[in-house]
Coordinates of C-alpha atoms in Angstrom, one line a residue:
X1 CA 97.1 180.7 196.6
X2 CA 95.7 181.6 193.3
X3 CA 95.4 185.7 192.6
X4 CA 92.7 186.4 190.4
X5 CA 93.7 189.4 188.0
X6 CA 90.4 191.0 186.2
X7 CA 90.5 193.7 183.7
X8 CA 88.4 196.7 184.1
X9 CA 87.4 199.2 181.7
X10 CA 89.1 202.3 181.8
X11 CA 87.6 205.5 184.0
X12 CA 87.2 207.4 180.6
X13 CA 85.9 205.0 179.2
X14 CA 82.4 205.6 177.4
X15 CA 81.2 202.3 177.0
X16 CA 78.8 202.2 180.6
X17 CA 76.8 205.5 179.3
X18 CA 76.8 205.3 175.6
X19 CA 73.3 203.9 174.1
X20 CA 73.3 202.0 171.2
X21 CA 70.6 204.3 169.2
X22 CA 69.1 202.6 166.1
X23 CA 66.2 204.7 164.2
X24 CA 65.3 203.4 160.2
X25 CA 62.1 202.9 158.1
X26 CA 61.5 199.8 156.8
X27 CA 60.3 200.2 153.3
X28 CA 58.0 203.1 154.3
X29 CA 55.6 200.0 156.0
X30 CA 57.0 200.9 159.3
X31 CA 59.7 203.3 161.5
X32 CA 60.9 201.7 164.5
X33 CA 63.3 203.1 167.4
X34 CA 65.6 200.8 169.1
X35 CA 67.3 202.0 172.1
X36 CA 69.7 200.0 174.1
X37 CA 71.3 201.8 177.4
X38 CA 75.3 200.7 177.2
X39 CA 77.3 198.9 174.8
X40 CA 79.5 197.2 178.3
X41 CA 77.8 195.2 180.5
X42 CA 78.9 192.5 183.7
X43 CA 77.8 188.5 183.1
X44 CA 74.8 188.2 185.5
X45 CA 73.3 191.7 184.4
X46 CA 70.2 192.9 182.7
X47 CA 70.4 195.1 179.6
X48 CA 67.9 197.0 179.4
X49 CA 66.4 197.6 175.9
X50 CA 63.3 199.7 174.3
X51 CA 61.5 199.2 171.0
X52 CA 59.1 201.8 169.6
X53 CA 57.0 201.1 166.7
X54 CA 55.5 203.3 164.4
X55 CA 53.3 201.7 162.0
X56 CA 52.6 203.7 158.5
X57 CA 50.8 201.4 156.8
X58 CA 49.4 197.8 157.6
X59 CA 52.3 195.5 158.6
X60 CA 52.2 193.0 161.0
X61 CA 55.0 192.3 163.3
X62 CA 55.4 188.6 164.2
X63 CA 58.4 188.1 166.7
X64 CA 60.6 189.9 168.3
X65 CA 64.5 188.4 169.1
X66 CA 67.8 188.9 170.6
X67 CA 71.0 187.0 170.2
X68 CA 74.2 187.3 172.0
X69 CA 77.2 186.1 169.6
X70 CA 80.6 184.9 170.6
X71 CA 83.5 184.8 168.7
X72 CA 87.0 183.1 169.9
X73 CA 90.2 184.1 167.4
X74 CA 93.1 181.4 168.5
X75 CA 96.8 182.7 167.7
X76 CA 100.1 180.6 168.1
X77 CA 103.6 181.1 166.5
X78 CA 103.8 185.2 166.5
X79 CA 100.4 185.5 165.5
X80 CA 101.3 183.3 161.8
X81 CA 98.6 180.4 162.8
X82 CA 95.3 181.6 163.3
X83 CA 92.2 179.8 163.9
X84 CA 88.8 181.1 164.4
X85 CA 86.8 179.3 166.7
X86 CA 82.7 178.6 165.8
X87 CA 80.7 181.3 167.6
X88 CA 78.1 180.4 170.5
X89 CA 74.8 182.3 170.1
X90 CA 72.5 182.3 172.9
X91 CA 69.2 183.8 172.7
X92 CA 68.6 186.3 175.3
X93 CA 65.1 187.3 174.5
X94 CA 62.4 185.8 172.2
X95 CA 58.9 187.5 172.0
X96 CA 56.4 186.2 169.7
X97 CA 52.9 187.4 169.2
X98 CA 50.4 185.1 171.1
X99 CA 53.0 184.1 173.4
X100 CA 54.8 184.6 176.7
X101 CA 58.7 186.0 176.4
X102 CA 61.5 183.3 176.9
X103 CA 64.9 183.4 177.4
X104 CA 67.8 181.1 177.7
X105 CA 68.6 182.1 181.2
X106 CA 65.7 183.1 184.0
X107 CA 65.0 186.7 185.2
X108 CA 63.6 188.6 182.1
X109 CA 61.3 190.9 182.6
X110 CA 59.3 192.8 180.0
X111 CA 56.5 195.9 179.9
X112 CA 54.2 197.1 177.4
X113 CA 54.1 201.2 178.1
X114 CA 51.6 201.7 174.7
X115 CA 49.9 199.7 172.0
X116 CA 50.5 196.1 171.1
X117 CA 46.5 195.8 171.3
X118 CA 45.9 195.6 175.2
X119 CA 44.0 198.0 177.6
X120 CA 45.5 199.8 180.2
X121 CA 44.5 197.5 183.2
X122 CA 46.4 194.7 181.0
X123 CA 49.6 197.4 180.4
X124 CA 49.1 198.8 184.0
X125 CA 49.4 195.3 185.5
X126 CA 52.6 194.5 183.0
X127 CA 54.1 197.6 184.1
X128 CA 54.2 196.3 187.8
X129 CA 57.4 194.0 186.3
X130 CA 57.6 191.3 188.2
X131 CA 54.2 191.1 189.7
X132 CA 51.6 189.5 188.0
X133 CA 51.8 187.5 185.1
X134 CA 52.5 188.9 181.3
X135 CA 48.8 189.1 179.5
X136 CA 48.6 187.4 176.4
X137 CA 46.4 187.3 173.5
X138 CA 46.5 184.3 172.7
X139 CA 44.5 184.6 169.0
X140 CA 46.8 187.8 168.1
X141 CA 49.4 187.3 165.3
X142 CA 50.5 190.8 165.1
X143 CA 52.8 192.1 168.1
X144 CA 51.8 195.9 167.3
X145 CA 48.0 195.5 167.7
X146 CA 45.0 194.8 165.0
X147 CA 45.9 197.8 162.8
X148 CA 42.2 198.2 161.4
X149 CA 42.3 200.6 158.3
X150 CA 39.2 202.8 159.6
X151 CA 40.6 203.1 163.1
X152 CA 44.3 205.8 163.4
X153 CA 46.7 203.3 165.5
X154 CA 49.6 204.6 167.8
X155 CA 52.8 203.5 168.1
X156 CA 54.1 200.4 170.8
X157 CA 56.3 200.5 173.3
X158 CA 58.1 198.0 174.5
X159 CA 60.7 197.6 177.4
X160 CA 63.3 194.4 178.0
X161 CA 65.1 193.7 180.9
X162 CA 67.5 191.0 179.4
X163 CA 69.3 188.4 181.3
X164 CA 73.1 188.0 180.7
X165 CA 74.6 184.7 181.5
X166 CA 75.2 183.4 184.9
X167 CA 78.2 182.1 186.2
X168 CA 76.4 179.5 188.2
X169 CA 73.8 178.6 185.6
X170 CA 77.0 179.4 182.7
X171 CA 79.3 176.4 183.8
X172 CA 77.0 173.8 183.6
X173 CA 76.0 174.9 180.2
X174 CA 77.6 172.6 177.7
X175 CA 81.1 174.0 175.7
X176 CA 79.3 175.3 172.6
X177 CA 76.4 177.3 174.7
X178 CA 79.1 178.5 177.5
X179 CA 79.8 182.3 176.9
X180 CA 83.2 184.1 177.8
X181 CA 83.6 187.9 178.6
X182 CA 85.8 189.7 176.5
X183 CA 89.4 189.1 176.3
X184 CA 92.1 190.7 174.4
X185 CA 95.4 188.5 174.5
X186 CA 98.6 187.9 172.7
X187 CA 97.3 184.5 172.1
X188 CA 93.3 184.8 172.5
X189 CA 90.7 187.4 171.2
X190 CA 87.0 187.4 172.4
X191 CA 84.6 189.6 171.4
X192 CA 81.1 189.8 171.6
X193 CA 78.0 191.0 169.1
X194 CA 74.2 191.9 169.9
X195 CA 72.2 191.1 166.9
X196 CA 68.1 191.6 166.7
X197 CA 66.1 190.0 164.6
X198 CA 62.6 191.4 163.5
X199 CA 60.3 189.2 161.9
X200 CA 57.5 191.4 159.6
X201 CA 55.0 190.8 156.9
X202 CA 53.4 193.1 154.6
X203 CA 50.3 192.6 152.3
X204 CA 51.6 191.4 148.0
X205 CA 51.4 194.2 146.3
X206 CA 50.0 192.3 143.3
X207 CA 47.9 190.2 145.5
X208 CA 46.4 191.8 148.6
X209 CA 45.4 188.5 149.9
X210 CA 48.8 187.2 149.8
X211 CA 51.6 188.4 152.8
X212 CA 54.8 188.5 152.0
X213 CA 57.1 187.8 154.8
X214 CA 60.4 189.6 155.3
X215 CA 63.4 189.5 158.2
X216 CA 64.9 192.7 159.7
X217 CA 69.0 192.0 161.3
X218 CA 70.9 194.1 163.0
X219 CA 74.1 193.7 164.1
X220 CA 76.2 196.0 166.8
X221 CA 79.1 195.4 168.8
X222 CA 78.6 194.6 172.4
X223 CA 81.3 194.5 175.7
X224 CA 80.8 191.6 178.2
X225 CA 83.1 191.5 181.2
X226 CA 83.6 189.5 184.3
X227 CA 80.8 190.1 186.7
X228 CA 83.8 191.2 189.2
X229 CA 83.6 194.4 186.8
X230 CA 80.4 195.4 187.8
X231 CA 80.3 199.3 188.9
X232 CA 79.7 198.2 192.6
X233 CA 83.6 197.6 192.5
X234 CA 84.7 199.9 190.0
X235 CA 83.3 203.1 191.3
X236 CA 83.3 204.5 194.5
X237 CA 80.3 204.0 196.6
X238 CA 77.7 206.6 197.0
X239 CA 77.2 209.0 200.2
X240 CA 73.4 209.3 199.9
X241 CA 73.3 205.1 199.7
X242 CA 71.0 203.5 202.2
X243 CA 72.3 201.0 204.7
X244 CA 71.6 197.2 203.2
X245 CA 68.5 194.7 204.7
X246 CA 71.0 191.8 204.9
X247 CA 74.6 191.6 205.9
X248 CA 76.6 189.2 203.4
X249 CA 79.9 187.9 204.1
X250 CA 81.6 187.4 200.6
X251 CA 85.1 186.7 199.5
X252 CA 86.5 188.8 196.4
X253 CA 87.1 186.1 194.3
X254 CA 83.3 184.8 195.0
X255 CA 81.1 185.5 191.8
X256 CA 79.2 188.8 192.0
X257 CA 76.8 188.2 189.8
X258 CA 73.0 189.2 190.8
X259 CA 71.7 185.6 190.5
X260 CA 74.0 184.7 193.3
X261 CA 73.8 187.7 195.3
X262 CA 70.1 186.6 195.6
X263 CA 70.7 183.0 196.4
X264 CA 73.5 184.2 198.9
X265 CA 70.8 186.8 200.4
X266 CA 68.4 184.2 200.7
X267 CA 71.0 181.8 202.6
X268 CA 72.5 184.3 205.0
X269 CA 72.3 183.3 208.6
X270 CA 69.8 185.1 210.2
X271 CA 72.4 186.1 212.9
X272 CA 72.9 188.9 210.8
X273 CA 70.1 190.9 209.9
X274 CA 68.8 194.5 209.6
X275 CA 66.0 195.3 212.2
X276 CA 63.3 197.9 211.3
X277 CA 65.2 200.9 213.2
X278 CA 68.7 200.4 211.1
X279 CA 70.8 198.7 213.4
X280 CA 72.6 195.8 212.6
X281 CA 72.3 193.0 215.3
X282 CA 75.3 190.9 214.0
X283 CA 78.9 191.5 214.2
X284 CA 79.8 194.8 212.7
X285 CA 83.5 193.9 212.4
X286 CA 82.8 192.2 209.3
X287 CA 83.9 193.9 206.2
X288 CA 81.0 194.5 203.7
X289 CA 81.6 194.5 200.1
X290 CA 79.7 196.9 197.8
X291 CA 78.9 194.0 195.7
X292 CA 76.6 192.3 197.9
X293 CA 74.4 195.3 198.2
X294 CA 70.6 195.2 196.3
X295 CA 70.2 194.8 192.9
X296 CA 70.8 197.7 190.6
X297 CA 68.2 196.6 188.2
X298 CA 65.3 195.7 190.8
X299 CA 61.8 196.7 190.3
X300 CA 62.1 199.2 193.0
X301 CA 64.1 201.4 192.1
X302 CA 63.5 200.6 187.9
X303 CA 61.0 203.7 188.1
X304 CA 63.3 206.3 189.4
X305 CA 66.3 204.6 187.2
X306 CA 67.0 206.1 183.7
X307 CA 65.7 203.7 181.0
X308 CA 66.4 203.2 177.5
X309 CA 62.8 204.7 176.8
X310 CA 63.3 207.8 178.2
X311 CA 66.1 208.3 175.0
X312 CA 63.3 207.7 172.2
X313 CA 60.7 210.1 173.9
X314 CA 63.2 212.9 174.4
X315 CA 62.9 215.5 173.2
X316 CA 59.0 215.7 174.0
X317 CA 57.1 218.7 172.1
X318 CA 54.2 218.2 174.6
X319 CA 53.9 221.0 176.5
X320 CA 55.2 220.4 180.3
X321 CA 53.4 220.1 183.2
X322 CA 52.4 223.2 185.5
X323 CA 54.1 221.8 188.2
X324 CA 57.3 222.3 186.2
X325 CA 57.2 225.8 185.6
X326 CA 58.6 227.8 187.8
X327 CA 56.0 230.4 189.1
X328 CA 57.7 234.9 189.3
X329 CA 58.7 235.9 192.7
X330 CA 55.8 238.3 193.9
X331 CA 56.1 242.1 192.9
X332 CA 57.3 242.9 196.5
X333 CA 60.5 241.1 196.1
X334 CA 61.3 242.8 192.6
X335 CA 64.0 245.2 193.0
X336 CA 63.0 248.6 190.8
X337 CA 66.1 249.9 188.6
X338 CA 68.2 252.7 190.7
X339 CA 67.7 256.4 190.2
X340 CA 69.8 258.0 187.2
X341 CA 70.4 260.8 189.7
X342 CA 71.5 258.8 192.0
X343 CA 74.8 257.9 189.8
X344 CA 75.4 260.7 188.3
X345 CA 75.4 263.7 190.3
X346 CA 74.4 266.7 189.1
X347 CA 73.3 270.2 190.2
X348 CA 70.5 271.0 189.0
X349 CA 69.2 268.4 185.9
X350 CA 70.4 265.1 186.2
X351 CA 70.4 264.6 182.1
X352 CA 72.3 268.0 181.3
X353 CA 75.7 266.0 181.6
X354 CA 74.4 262.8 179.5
X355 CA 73.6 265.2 176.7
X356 CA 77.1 266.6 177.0
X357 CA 78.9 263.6 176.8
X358 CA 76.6 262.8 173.6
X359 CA 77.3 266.1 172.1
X360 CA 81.3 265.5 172.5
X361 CA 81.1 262.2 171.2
X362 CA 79.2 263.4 168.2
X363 CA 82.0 265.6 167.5
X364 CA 84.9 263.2 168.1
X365 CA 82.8 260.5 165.2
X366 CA 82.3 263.6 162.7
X367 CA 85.7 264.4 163.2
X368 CA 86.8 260.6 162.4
X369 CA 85.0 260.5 159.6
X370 CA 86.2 263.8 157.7
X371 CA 89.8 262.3 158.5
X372 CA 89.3 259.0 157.3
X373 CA 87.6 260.7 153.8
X374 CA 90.5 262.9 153.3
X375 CA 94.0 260.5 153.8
X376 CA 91.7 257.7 151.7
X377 CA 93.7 256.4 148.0
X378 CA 91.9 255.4 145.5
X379 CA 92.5 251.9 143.6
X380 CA 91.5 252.6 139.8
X381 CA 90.2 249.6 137.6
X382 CA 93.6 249.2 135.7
X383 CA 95.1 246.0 134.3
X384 CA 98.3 244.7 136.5
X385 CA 96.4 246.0 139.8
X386 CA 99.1 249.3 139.7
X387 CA 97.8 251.4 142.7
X388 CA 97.3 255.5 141.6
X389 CA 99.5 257.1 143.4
X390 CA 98.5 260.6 142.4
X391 CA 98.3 261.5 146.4
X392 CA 101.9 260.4 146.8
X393 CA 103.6 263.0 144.1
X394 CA 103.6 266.4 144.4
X395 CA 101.8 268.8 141.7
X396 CA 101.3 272.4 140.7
X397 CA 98.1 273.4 139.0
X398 CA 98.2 274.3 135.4
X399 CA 96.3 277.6 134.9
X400 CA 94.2 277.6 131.4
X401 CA 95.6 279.1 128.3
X402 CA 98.8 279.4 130.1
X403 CA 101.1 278.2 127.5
X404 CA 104.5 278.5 129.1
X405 CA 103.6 276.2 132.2
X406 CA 102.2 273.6 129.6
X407 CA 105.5 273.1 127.9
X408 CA 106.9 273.4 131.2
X409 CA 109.0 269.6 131.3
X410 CA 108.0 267.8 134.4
X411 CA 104.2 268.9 134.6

């Protein structure tokens, strides 16, 4: 019986919640945000990535793409023959203006939140993820809009759900397109790289009828594990989490990836099956595997989720909504200060013992002070830093015209 071992990334580890931030101007044409949510990610997962552009002059932006490079480091003999293996790019998301999105596996989804020339029935209907078909221009070369010079352009915003590989769709994939998650071995080293391509062009600056076109890479490392790793089975499961629609019998070593969760959803037996009131009608003896729950990235819970988007817009100097502020209790649940008589008792006037204490304290600081004056030595301005010490040794005054006491040794 074969055990499968997977390696999971460590509890502490930072890799699920750290964004990959990326904010530069391009040769004061145009500044653009790049925001991707985690630098570790399961195979069979979406990454979700955000762009914002910020046009400050007129550029156009052509194309838009995403690559997903591999590379295989082969050691033998105590790590004195080493081999590097060619590196597998995929493309994981490939946008060009005029044009629908592709991707080298199925289930990316995009949104257009501002800009990029469409109205907001068009943005409104793109928002809806899934639903609906993605609008296209199809006579638009220019991804962020016709930037007309007489009319003050926004910035776009654009969001990517990217489709990792799938093990199902991954093995049939021939050897130099079939991707790997990362491995650190005596004898084999994977790793993986994100890189982004933007493709611009800018007007000659001798020849204003002339565009020059330019290409914008960048290159950060990016963690892909076995889509056993996912945080179903690495965390603990959550109390508040609703009961699932379908009851799914899976085996551990089984992939967990969301393309098969969905096909194994959609091929349960209908023996076992939520009804409207929560109770399962199948056999409840079955163990269920947090795995085979919904998907984490759906579109209905992708609203409430945290998205890379929210990173590029935060902090906000708009002012909040009035729902946000928190309105002042009402004056009848104001407590007033308590009475100074009340904690300090006195006879007659309540301030006659405050002005005592202050009197006494005034003394006690005077008192400090004419003590502190009198016990003070001087440090003159003398070469070698020698301290006077004029306090320290005992003299007699010398009266005036008293001739004796001048000649007096020792004075």
């Amino acid at each position: 019986m074969e055990v499968p071992f997977i390696r999971t990334p460590s509890e502490t580890s930072l890799e699920h919640v750290e964004p990959i931030a990326i904010s530069r101007t391009w040769e004061d044409q145009l500044h653009y945000d790049i925001v991707i949510s985690g630098k570790l990610f399961p195979m069979g997962a979406r990454v979700p990535i955000a762009f914002k552009f910020t046009p400050l002059a007129k550029v156009n932006l052509h194309r838009i793409k995403v690559y997903l490079t591999e590379n295989t480091q082969l050691f033998a003999n105590n790590r004195q023959v080493h081999k590097l293996d060619n590196s597998k790019k995929i493309l994981l998301l490939d946008k060009k203006a005029g044009q629908k999105s592709t991707s080298a596996y199925p289930g990316s989804t995009m949104r257009v939140n501002a800009g990029a020339g469409l109205s907001y029935d068009q943005r409104l209907q793109l928002g809806e993820m899934n639903a609906g078909e993605e609008p296209v221009d199809d006579g638009s070369t220019n991804l962020l809009g016709d930037l007309h010079p007489d009319i003050e352009t926004g910035p776009t915003e654009y969001e990517f759900n990217m489709q990792l590989p799938i093990c199902s769709l991954n093995r049939h994939k021939p050897p130099s397109q079939r991707m790997h998650f990362d491995t650190t071995y005596e004898n084999i080293e994977i790793n993986h790289w994100i890189k982004i391509v933007l493709r611009l062009s800018k007007a000659d600056a001798h020849d204003p009828s002339k565009w020059r076109h330019f290409e914008i890479s960048i290159d950060s490392p990016f963690h892909l594990v076995s889509c056993l790793a996912s945080r179903s089975n690495t965390a603990l499961p959550a109390y508040s989490r609703p009961k699932p629609k379908v009851h799914v019998k899976r085996m551990m070593n089984d992939c967990n990836c969301e393309g098969a969760l969905a096909d194994q959803l959609a091929e349960s037996d209908d023996s076992t099956h939520w009804n409207n009131s929560g109770q399962n009608s199948g056999n409840d003896s079955e163990p269920h595997s947090p795995g085979a729950s919904a998907q984490d990235n759906s579109a209905a819970n992708y609203d409430s989720a945290m998205r890379p988007i929210h990173l590029i817009r935060a902090p906000s100097f708009g002012p909040p909504p009035f729902d946000a502020i928190t309105p002042p209790p009402p004056d009848m649940l104001i407590s007033p200060p308590p009475d100074y008589g009340s904690i300090f008792q006195a006879s007659e006037n309540p301030f006659e013992d405050y002005f005592a204490r202050l009197q006494i304290a005034r003394k006690e600081e005077n008192y400090e002070e004419r003590h502190r004056r009198s016990s003070r030595v001087d440090i003159p301005l003398t070469p070698n830093g020698r301290i006077n010490r004029s306090m320290d040794v005992p003299r007699d005054w010398v009266g005036v015209g008293d001739e004796d006491s001048m000649l007096r040794p020792g004075t």
